[in-house]
Structure formats: C-alpha cells, structure tokens
Amino acid sequence: MTKKFLSLLAICAIVFLANCSRIEENNDPIIGLWSQSELIVTENSSKQTIRKEWIFNDVYLGRYQEMDGTTIVLKTDFNWSKQDDIYTVEYKGLDGKPNNVITIKATDEGSYLQKKDGATLAIRE
C-alpha cells in the first residue's frame, strides 16, 4: 500500500511540476532587430559607416552592439521593459550610457523606435 501511495504521489508531483514550467509566449512588437546607420566623412574625405544594432528577445533581454565598418567596437547586453506603450532599455556594463525610453512608431515605410525627445533611435530590419 505504501509503495502505491508513493508512486501516486510521485506521478502527481511530476504532473504538477510539468504544468508549472510553461513559459508564457511573448509576441511583443519590439522583438527583433532594430538598427541605425550613420555615414561619417573625415577631414581627409574618407568615409566610414557606424552601425548600431539592438536585438530584442522575448524574455525581456537583448544585445546592443556598435560596428565600425565590419568591426564590432562595442557589445553589451541589455534589459528591456514595457509599461503601456513606453519601453525602457537598460544597458548592462556601460556606466556612461543612459537608459533609452522609447515608443514604436509605424509609417507606410515601416516601423521605427522614437526617443522621448522625438528623435529616431532605430528602424526595424
């Protein structure tokens, strides 16, 4: 009798734990790759492209990186959160980089991230 009871208890525990481990699906529109590119012309008329990328994932984390041409010059992780339609991006390990407070704006050409001051942070790729 004791073995049957323990077996039943073990099965119940497995079923209970299996049901608790389901992760809620996150389909937030910010998930994906957003970028900003800037062409810089130096004093000797050479051109260089600086590209910034934000990669948002579905567990409120992401990766930020800056590239000079094809060379990654800065890479860090970030946390993101959403309250109403306002997103906050908090960078890890970058003491001088302030948080971004942004919203998603849609146009006929596509979507972009807009900062509090109205400037464009990045466009969706």
PDB file of C-alpha atoms in Angstrom:
ATOM      1  CA  MET A   1       0.000   0.000   0.000  1.00  0.00           C
ATOM      2  CA  THR A   2       2.799   2.412   0.861  1.00  0.00           C
ATOM      3  CA  LYS A   3       4.558   1.813  -2.484  1.00  0.00           C
ATOM      4  CA  LYS A   4       1.353   2.527  -4.412  1.00  0.00           C
ATOM      5  CA  PHE A   5       0.758   5.701  -2.449  1.00  0.00           C
ATOM      6  CA  LEU A   6       4.327   6.932  -3.001  1.00  0.00           C
ATOM      7  CA  SER A   7       4.084   6.106  -6.715  1.00  0.00           C
ATOM      8  CA  LEU A   8       0.827   8.022  -6.982  1.00  0.00           C
ATOM      9  CA  LEU A   9       2.330  10.938  -5.080  1.00  0.00           C
ATOM     10  CA  ALA A  10       5.374  10.961  -7.397  1.00  0.00           C
ATOM     11  CA  ILE A  11       3.160  10.958 -10.504  1.00  0.00           C
ATOM     12  CA  CYS A  12       1.089  13.834  -9.117  1.00  0.00           C
ATOM     13  CA  ALA A  13       4.258  15.803  -8.365  1.00  0.00           C
ATOM     14  CA  ILE A  14       5.581  15.274 -11.909  1.00  0.00           C
ATOM     15  CA  VAL A  15       2.292  16.369 -13.480  1.00  0.00           C
ATOM     16  CA  PHE A  16       2.117  19.423 -11.207  1.00  0.00           C
ATOM     17  CA  LEU A  17       5.704  20.486 -11.968  1.00  0.00           C
ATOM     18  CA  ALA A  18       5.258  19.935 -15.709  1.00  0.00           C
ATOM     19  CA  ASN A  19       2.240  22.242 -15.733  1.00  0.00           C
ATOM     20  CA  CYS A  20       4.039  24.946 -13.761  1.00  0.00           C
ATOM     21  CA  SER A  21       7.028  25.098 -16.094  1.00  0.00           C
ATOM     22  CA  ARG A  22       5.183  26.514 -19.102  1.00  0.00           C
ATOM     23  CA  ILE A  23       6.586  29.846 -20.216  1.00  0.00           C
ATOM     24  CA  GLU A  24       4.138  32.475 -21.349  1.00  0.00           C
ATOM     25  CA  GLU A  25       4.615  33.380 -25.018  1.00  0.00           C
ATOM     26  CA  ASN A  26       5.766  36.944 -25.647  1.00  0.00           C
ATOM     27  CA  ASN A  27       4.723  38.385 -29.030  1.00  0.00           C
ATOM     28  CA  ASP A  28       5.631  41.991 -28.296  1.00  0.00           C
ATOM     29  CA  PRO A  29       6.155  44.072 -31.460  1.00  0.00           C
ATOM     30  CA  ILE A  30       9.589  45.247 -30.273  1.00  0.00           C
ATOM     31  CA  ILE A  31      11.055  41.733 -30.543  1.00  0.00           C
ATOM     32  CA  GLY A  32      13.546  41.533 -33.398  1.00  0.00           C
ATOM     33  CA  LEU A  33      16.397  43.526 -34.933  1.00  0.00           C
ATOM     34  CA  TRP A  34      16.466  47.335 -34.982  1.00  0.00           C
ATOM     35  CA  SER A  35      19.358  49.368 -36.376  1.00  0.00           C
ATOM     36  CA  GLN A  36      20.757  52.826 -37.008  1.00  0.00           C
ATOM     37  CA  SER A  37      23.481  53.590 -39.556  1.00  0.00           C
ATOM     38  CA  GLU A  38      25.496  56.773 -39.820  1.00  0.00           C
ATOM     39  CA  LEU A  39      27.957  57.742 -42.563  1.00  0.00           C
ATOM     40  CA  ILE A  40      30.848  59.859 -41.279  1.00  0.00           C
ATOM     41  CA  VAL A  41      33.150  61.794 -43.599  1.00  0.00           C
ATOM     42  CA  THR A  42      36.521  62.560 -42.013  1.00  0.00           C
ATOM     43  CA  GLU A  43      38.823  65.537 -42.659  1.00  0.00           C
ATOM     44  CA  ASN A  44      40.725  63.676 -45.387  1.00  0.00           C
ATOM     45  CA  SER A  45      37.405  62.872 -47.138  1.00  0.00           C
ATOM     46  CA  SER A  46      37.442  59.198 -46.211  1.00  0.00           C
ATOM     47  CA  LYS A  47      34.072  57.687 -45.373  1.00  0.00           C
ATOM     48  CA  GLN A  48      33.247  55.384 -42.506  1.00  0.00           C
ATOM     49  CA  THR A  49      29.963  53.773 -41.560  1.00  0.00           C
ATOM     50  CA  ILE A  50      28.983  53.457 -37.907  1.00  0.00           C
ATOM     51  CA  ARG A  51      26.159  50.986 -37.352  1.00  0.00           C
ATOM     52  CA  LYS A  52      24.274  50.427 -34.103  1.00  0.00           C
ATOM     53  CA  GLU A  53      22.071  47.378 -33.536  1.00  0.00           C
ATOM     54  CA  TRP A  54      19.515  46.468 -30.881  1.00  0.00           C
ATOM     55  CA  ILE A  55      18.367  42.855 -30.855  1.00  0.00           C
ATOM     56  CA  PHE A  56      15.325  42.401 -28.584  1.00  0.00           C
ATOM     57  CA  ASN A  57      14.309  38.897 -27.494  1.00  0.00           C
ATOM     58  CA  ASP A  58      11.137  37.546 -25.912  1.00  0.00           C
ATOM     59  CA  VAL A  59      12.440  37.206 -22.343  1.00  0.00           C
ATOM     60  CA  TYR A  60      12.982  40.959 -21.838  1.00  0.00           C
ATOM     61  CA  LEU A  61      16.688  40.807 -22.683  1.00  0.00           C
ATOM     62  CA  GLY A  62      18.693  41.890 -25.675  1.00  0.00           C
ATOM     63  CA  ARG A  63      22.070  42.630 -27.230  1.00  0.00           C
ATOM     64  CA  TYR A  64      23.364  46.073 -28.246  1.00  0.00           C
ATOM     65  CA  GLN A  65      26.388  46.481 -30.477  1.00  0.00           C
ATOM     66  CA  GLU A  66      28.183  49.208 -32.398  1.00  0.00           C
ATOM     67  CA  MET A  67      30.171  48.449 -35.533  1.00  0.00           C
ATOM     68  CA  ASP A  68      32.763  50.492 -37.398  1.00  0.00           C
ATOM     69  CA  GLY A  69      32.507  49.017 -40.874  1.00  0.00           C
ATOM     70  CA  THR A  70      32.570  45.281 -40.189  1.00  0.00           C
ATOM     71  CA  THR A  71      34.429  45.522 -36.868  1.00  0.00           C
ATOM     72  CA  ILE A  72      32.420  45.326 -33.625  1.00  0.00           C
ATOM     73  CA  VAL A  73      33.743  48.117 -31.387  1.00  0.00           C
ATOM     74  CA  LEU A  74      31.185  47.809 -28.570  1.00  0.00           C
ATOM     75  CA  LYS A  75      28.926  44.976 -27.459  1.00  0.00           C
ATOM     76  CA  THR A  76      26.786  44.648 -24.344  1.00  0.00           C
ATOM     77  CA  ASP A  77      23.569  43.072 -23.108  1.00  0.00           C
ATOM     78  CA  PHE A  78      20.504  44.992 -22.000  1.00  0.00           C
ATOM     79  CA  ASN A  79      17.218  44.515 -20.178  1.00  0.00           C
ATOM     80  CA  TRP A  80      14.015  45.927 -21.581  1.00  0.00           C
ATOM     81  CA  SER A  81      10.636  46.524 -20.034  1.00  0.00           C
ATOM     82  CA  LYS A  82       7.288  47.872 -21.188  1.00  0.00           C
ATOM     83  CA  GLN A  83       4.668  49.918 -19.406  1.00  0.00           C
ATOM     84  CA  ASP A  84       1.647  50.840 -21.514  1.00  0.00           C
ATOM     85  CA  ASP A  85       3.249  51.745 -24.888  1.00  0.00           C
ATOM     86  CA  ILE A  86       6.535  53.003 -23.419  1.00  0.00           C
ATOM     87  CA  TYR A  87       9.665  50.839 -23.459  1.00  0.00           C
ATOM     88  CA  THR A  88      12.737  51.302 -21.278  1.00  0.00           C
ATOM     89  CA  VAL A  89      16.090  49.862 -22.342  1.00  0.00           C
ATOM     90  CA  GLU A  90      18.650  49.488 -19.511  1.00  0.00           C
ATOM     91  CA  TYR A  91      22.227  48.767 -20.572  1.00  0.00           C
ATOM     92  CA  LYS A  92      24.441  46.455 -18.511  1.00  0.00           C
ATOM     93  CA  GLY A  93      28.113  47.224 -18.040  1.00  0.00           C
ATOM     94  CA  LEU A  94      28.072  50.633 -19.743  1.00  0.00           C
ATOM     95  CA  ASP A  95      28.362  53.207 -16.979  1.00  0.00           C
ATOM     96  CA  GLY A  96      28.130  56.244 -19.266  1.00  0.00           C
ATOM     97  CA  LYS A  97      25.261  55.089 -21.486  1.00  0.00           C
ATOM     98  CA  PRO A  98      21.890  56.337 -20.244  1.00  0.00           C
ATOM     99  CA  ASN A  99      18.733  54.262 -20.465  1.00  0.00           C
ATOM    100  CA  ASN A 100      16.618  54.710 -23.586  1.00  0.00           C
ATOM    101  CA  VAL A 101      12.929  55.499 -23.112  1.00  0.00           C
ATOM    102  CA  ILE A 102      11.238  54.828 -26.443  1.00  0.00           C
ATOM    103  CA  THR A 103       7.993  54.104 -28.256  1.00  0.00           C
ATOM    104  CA  ILE A 104       7.311  52.241 -31.501  1.00  0.00           C
ATOM    105  CA  LYS A 105       6.021  54.339 -34.380  1.00  0.00           C
ATOM    106  CA  ALA A 106       4.636  52.902 -37.628  1.00  0.00           C
ATOM    107  CA  THR A 107       4.692  54.541 -41.055  1.00  0.00           C
ATOM    108  CA  ASP A 108       3.976  53.355 -44.583  1.00  0.00           C
ATOM    109  CA  GLU A 109       7.727  52.688 -44.981  1.00  0.00           C
ATOM    110  CA  GLY A 110       7.990  50.570 -41.813  1.00  0.00           C
ATOM    111  CA  SER A 111       8.414  50.859 -38.050  1.00  0.00           C
ATOM    112  CA  TYR A 112      10.924  52.822 -36.016  1.00  0.00           C
ATOM    113  CA  LEU A 113      11.827  53.446 -32.382  1.00  0.00           C
ATOM    114  CA  GLN A 114      11.283  57.018 -31.237  1.00  0.00           C
ATOM    115  CA  LYS A 115      13.013  58.570 -28.222  1.00  0.00           C
ATOM    116  CA  LYS A 116      11.241  60.837 -25.711  1.00  0.00           C
ATOM    117  CA  ASP A 117      12.561  63.941 -27.485  1.00  0.00           C
ATOM    118  CA  GLY A 118      11.060  62.821 -30.819  1.00  0.00           C
ATOM    119  CA  ALA A 119      14.330  61.731 -32.422  1.00  0.00           C
ATOM    120  CA  THR A 120      14.581  58.372 -34.154  1.00  0.00           C
ATOM    121  CA  LEU A 121      16.640  55.792 -32.278  1.00  0.00           C
ATOM    122  CA  ALA A 122      16.488  52.926 -34.807  1.00  0.00           C
ATOM    123  CA  ILE A 123      14.463  51.383 -37.617  1.00  0.00           C
ATOM    124  CA  ARG A 124      13.157  47.823 -37.830  1.00  0.00           C
ATOM    125  CA  GLU A 125      15.023  45.489 -40.146  1.00  0.00           C
TER     126      GLU A 125
END
